[in-house]
CSV table of C-alpha atoms and ligand atoms in Angstrom, one decimal:
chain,number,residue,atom,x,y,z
A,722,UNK,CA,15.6,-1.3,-6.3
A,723,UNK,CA,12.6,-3.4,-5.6
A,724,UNK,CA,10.3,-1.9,-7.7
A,725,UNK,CA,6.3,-2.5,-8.5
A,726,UNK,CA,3.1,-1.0,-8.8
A,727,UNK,CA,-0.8,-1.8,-8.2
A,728,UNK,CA,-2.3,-4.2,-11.1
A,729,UNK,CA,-5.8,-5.7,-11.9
A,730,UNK,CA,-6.4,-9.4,-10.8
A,731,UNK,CA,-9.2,-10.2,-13.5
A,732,UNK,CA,-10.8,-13.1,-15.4
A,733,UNK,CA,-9.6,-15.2,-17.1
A,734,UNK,CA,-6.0,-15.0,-15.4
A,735,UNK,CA,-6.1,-13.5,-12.5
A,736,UNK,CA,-2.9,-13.9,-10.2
A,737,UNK,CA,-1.1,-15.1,-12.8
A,738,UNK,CA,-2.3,-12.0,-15.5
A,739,UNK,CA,-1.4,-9.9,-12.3
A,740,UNK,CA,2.0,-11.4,-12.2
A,741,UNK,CA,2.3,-11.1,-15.9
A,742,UNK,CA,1.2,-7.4,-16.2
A,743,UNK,CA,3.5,-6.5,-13.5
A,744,UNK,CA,6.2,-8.3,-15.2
A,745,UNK,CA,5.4,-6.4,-18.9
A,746,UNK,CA,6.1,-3.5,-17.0
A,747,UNK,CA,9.5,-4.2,-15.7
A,748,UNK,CA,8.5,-4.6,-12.1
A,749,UNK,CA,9.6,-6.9,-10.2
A,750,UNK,CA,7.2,-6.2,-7.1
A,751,UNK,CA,2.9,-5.9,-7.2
A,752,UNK,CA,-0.3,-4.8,-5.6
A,753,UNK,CA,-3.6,-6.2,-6.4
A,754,UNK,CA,-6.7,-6.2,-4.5
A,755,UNK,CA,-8.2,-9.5,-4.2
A,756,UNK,CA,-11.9,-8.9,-5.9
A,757,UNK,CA,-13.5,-5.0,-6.8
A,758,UNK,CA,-11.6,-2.7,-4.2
A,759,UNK,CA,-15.2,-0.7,-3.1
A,760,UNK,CA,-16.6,-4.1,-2.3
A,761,UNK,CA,-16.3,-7.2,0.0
A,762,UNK,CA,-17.4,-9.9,-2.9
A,763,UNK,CA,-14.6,-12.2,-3.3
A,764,UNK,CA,-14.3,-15.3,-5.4
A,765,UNK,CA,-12.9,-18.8,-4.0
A,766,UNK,CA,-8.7,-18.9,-4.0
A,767,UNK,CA,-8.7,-22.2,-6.1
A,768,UNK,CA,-10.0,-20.0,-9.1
A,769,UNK,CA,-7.4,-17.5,-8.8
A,770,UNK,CA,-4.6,-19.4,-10.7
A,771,UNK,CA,-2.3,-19.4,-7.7
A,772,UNK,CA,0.1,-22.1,-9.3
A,773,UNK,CA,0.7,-20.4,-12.2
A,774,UNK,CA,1.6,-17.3,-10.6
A,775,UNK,CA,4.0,-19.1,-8.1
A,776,UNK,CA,5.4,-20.5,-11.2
A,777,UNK,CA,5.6,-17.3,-13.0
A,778,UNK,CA,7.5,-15.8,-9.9
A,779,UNK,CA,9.8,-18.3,-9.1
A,780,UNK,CA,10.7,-18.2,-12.9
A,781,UNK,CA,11.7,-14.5,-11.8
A,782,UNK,CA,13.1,-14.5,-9.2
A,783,UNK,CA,10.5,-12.7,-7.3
A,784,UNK,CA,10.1,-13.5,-3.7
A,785,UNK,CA,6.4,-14.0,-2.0
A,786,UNK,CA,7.4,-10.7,0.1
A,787,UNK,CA,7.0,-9.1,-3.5
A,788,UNK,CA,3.5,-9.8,-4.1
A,789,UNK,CA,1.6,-7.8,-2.2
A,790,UNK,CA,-2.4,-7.8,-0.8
A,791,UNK,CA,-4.5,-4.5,-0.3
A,792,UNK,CA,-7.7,-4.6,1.6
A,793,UNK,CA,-10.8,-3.0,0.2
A,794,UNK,CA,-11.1,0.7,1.1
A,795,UNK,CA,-14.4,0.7,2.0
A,796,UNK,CA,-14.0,-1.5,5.6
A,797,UNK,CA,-13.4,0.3,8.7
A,798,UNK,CA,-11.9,-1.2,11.8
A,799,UNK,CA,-12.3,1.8,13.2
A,800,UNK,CA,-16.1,3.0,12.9
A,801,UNK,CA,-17.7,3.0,17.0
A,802,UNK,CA,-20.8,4.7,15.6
A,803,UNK,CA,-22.1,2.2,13.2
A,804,UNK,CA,-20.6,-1.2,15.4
A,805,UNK,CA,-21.9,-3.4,12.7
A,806,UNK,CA,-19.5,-2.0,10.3
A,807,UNK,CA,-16.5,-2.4,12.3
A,808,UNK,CA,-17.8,-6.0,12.5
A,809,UNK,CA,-17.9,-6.6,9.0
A,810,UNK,CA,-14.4,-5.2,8.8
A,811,UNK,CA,-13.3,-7.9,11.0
A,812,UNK,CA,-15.0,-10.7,9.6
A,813,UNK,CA,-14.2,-9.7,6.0
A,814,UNK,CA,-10.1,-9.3,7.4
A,815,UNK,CA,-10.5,-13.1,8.7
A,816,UNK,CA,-11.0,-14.6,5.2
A,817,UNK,CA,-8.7,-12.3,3.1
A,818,UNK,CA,-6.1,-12.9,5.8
A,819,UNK,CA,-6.1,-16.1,4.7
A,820,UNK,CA,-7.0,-15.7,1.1
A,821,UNK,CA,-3.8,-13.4,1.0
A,822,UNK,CA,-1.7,-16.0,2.6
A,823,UNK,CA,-3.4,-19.2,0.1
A,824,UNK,CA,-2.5,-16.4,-3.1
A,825,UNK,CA,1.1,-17.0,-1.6
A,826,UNK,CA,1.6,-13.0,-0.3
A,827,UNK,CA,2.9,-11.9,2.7
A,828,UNK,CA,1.7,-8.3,3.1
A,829,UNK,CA,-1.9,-7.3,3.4
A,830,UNK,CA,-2.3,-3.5,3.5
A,831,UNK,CA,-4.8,-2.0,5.4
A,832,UNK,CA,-6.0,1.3,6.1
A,833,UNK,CA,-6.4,1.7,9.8
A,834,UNK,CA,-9.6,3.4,9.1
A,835,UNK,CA,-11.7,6.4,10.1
A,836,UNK,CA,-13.6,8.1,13.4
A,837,UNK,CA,-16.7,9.5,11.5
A,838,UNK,CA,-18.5,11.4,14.4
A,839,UNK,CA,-16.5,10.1,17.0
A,840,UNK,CA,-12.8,11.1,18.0
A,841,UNK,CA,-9.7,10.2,17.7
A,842,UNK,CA,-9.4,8.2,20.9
A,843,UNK,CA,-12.3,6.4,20.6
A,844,UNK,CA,-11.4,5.4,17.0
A,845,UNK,CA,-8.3,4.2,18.4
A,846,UNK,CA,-9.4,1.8,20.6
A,847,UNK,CA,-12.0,0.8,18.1
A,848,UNK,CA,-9.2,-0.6,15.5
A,849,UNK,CA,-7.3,-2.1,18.3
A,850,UNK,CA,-10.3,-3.9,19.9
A,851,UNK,CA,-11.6,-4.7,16.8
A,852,UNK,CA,-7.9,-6.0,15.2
A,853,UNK,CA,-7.2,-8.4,18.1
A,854,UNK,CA,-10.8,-10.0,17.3
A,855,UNK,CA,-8.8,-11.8,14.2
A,856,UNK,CA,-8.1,-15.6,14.8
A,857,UNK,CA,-6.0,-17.6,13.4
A,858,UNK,CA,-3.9,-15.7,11.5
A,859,UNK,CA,-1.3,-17.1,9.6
A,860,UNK,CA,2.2,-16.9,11.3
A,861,UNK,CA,4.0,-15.6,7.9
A,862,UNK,CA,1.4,-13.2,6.9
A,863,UNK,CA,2.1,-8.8,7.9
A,864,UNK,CA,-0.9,-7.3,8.2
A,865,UNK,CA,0.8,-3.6,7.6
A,866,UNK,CA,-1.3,-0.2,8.4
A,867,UNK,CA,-1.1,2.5,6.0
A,868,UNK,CA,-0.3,6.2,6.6
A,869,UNK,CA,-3.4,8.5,5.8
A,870,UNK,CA,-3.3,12.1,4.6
A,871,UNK,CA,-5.9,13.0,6.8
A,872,UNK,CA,-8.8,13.2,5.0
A,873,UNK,CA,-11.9,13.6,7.1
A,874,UNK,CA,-11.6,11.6,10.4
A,875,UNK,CA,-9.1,8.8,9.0
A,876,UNK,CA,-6.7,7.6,11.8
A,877,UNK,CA,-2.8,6.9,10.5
A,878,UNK,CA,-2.2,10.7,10.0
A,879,UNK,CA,1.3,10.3,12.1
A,880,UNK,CA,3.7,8.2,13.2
A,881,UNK,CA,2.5,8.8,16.8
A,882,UNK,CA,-0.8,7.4,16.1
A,883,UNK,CA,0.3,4.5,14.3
A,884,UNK,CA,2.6,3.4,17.0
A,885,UNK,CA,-0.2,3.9,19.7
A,886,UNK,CA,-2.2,1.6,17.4
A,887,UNK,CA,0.6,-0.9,17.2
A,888,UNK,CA,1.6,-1.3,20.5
A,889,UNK,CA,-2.2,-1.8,21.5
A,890,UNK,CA,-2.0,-5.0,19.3
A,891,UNK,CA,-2.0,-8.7,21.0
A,892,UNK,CA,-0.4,-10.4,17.8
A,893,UNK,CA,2.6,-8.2,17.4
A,894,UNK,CA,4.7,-10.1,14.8
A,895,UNK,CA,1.6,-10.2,12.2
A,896,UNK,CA,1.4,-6.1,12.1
A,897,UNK,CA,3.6,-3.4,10.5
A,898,UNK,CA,3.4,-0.3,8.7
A,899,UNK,CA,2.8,0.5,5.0
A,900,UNK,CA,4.4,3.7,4.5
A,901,UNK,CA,2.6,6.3,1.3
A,902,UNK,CA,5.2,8.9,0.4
A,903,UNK,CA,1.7,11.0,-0.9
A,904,UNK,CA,-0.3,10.3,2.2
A,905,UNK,CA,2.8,11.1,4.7
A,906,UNK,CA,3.6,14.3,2.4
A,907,UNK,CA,0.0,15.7,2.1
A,908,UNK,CA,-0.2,15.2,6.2
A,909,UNK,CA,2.3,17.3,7.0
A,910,UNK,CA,5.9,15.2,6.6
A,911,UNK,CA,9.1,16.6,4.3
A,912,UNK,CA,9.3,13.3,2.3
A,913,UNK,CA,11.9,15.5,0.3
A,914,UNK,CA,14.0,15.2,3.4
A,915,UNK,CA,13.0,11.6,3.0
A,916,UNK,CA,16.3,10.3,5.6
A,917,UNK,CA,14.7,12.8,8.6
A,918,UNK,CA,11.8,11.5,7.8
A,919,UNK,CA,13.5,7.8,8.5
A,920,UNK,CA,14.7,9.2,11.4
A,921,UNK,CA,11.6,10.3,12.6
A,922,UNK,CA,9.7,7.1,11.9
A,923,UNK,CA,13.0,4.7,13.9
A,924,UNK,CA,12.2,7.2,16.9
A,925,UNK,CA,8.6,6.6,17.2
A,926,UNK,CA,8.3,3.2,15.3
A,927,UNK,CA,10.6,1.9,14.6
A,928,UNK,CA,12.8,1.1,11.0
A,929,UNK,CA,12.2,-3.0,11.3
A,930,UNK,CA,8.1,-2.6,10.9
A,931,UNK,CA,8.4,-0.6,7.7
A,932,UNK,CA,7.5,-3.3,5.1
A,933,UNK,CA,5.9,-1.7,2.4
A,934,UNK,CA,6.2,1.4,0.2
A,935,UNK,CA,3.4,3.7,-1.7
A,936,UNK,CA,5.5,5.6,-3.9
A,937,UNK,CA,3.4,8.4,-5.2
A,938,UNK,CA,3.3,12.1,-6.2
A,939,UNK,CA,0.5,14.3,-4.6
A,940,UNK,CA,-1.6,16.4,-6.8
A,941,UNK,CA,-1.4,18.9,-3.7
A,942,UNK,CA,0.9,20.5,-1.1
A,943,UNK,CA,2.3,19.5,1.9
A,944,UNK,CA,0.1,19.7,4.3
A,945,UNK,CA,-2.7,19.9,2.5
A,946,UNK,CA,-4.8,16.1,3.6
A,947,UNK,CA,-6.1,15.8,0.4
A,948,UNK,CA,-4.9,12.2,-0.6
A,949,UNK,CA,-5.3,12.9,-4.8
A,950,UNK,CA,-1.8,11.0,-6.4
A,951,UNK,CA,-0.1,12.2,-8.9
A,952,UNK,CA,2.4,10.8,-12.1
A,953,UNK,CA,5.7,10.4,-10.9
A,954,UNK,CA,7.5,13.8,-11.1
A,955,UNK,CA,4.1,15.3,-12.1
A,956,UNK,CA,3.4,16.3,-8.3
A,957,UNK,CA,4.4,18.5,-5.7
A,958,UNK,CA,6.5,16.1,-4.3
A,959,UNK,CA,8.9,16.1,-7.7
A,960,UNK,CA,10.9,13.1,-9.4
A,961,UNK,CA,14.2,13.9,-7.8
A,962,UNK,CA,12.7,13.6,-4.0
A,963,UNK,CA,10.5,10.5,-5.3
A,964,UNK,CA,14.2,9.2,-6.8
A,965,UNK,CA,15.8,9.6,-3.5
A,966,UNK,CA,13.2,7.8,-1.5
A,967,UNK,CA,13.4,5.2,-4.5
A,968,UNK,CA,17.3,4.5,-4.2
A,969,UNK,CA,17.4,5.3,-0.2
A,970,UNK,CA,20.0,2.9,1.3
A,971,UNK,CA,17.7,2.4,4.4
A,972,UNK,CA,14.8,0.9,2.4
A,973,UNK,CA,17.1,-1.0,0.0
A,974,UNK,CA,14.5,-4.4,0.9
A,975,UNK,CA,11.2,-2.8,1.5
A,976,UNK,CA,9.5,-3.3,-2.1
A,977,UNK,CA,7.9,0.3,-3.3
A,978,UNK,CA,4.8,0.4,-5.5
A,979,UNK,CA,3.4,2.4,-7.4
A,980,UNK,CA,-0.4,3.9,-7.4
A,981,UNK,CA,-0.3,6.7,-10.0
A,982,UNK,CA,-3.3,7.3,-11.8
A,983,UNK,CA,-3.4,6.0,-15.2
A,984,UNK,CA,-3.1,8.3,-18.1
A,985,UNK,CA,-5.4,8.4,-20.9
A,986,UNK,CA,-6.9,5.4,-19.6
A,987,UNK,CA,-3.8,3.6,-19.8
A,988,UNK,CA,-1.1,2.5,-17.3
A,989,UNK,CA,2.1,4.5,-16.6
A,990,UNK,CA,3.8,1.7,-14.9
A,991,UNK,CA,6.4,0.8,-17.7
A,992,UNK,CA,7.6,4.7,-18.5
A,993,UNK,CA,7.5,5.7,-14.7
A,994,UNK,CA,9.5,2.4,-13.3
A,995,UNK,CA,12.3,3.2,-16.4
A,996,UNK,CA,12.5,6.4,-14.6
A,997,UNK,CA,13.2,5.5,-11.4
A,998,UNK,CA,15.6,2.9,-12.3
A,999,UNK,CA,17.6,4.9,-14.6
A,1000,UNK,CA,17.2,8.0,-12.4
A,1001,UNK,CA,16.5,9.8,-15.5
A,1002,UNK,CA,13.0,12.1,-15.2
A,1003,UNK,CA,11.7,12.6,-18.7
A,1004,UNK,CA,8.7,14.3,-19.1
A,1005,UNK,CA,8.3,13.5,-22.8
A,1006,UNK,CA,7.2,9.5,-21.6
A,1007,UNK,CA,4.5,10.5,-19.6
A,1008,UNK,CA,3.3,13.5,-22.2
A,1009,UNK,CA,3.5,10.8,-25.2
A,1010,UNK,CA,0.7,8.3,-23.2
A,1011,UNK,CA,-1.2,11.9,-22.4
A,1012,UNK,CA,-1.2,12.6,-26.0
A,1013,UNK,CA,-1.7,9.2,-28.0
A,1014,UNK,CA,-5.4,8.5,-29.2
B,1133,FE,FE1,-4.0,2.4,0.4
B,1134,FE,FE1,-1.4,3.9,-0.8
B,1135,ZN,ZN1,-4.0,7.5,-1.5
């Protein structure tokens, strides 16, 4: 079970503090955004201490497909009304393409975006004019597009849409899909069926551009396009269904990570990743971080 979750990239570490919190939580997979996820201000890779976290890996065994990229939320690829904000979205994916491939990652996750006061076709072919507008982008490096809950006038609410998205795209081999079990499950798919929904995503997708994982709970029910995660077995999605999607045979290599919200302003990586390893819920580790000063 390749198994991570989404950790902080700060001063005076960095990579290599993101490697080692991911590590002190038994992880052996990560997420970190490259700088303050609501903004675009990034500092220079050589201050990143990229060494020392290819060090720290290697010493773990953990492959660069491991270490995972997220692109800040607030860009939009997809935004025809404001055109100058669709433009920042590509020039800010050109250098964190390659900041992501300098850090030594191979996945960068982006979210495909939203329509505002346009539609859905015209957002569309917004994200796939403005995506094949990236140069130069590094031949090892997956840019992979998220599923969306729906909120609002986001675009990646199905597997339809995605692949429409896809197949407009010039640079095939540098794009996949980043599938979030709370995203999928609050726009309408039976994650606890998780194998139908496989089947469903082969069909349309196809298995072989599924690279990354978002294993969350949803705070609401199916259907409901609300995007608020939940603790692991906390949701309406439940630790056994979670488990399942977890342990599926299927995903054995595609690295899941975890973005639960942290509880009592502190991380429930460690107690949630025990979980899903042992294939044990217990409530009790979740309720003791809720309940500790
Ligand atoms: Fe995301
Ligand atoms: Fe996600
Ligand atoms: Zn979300």
């Amino acid at each position: 079970m390749i198994l991570g979750c989404h950790v902080r990239m700060t001063a005076p570490d960095f990579v290599e503090g993101s490697v080692r919190e991911a590590l002190s939580y038994g992880a052996d997979a990560m997420m970190l955004y490259t700088g303050a996820p609501q903004n675009t201000v990034r500092r220079p890779t050589a201050q990143l201490h990229i060494a020392g976290a290819r060090e720290l890996m290697r010493e773990n065994h953990i492959p660069s497909g491991n270490l995972i990229v997220h692109a800040p939320y607030l860009i939009n690829p997809a935004n025809s009304v404001k055109p100058e904000v669709a433009e920042l979205a590509v020039q800010f994916l050109n250098s964190e393409a390659q900041r992501t491939h300098e850090i030594g990652a191979k996945y960068l996750i982006l979210h495909p975006g939203s329509y505002t006061t346009s539609d859905e076709k015209t957002g569309i072919r917004t994200v796939i004019s403005q995506l094949n507008k990236l140069d130069d982008l590094p031949v090892d490096l997956v840019i992979c597009l998220e599923t969306m809950a729906g909120k609002g006038s986001e675009l990646g609410t199905s597997f339809e849409q995605l692949e429409e998205i896809l197949s407009g795209l010039r640079s095939t081999e540098n794009y996949g899909i980043c599938l979030d079990t709370c995203h999928i499950h609050d726009a309408g798919y039976d994650v606890r069926d998780f194998d139908s929904v496989l089947d469903e995503f082969d069909r349309i997708i196809g298995l072989r551009h599924l690279h990354v994982i978002h294993l969350n709970d949803s705070r609401n029910p199916i259907g409901s396009h609300k995007d608020r995660h939940a603790n692991i077995g906390e949701g309406s999605i439940g630790f056994d269904a979670l488990y399942r999607i977890a342990s599926n045979r299927r995903t054995e290599s595609v690295p899941k990570i975890l973005e639960t919200p942290y509880i009592g302003g502190k991380p429930p990586y460690a107690a949630e990743i025990e979980m899903l390893r042992k294939g044990e819920y217990d409530p009790e580790k979740l309720n003791s971080l809720r309940n500790a000063l």
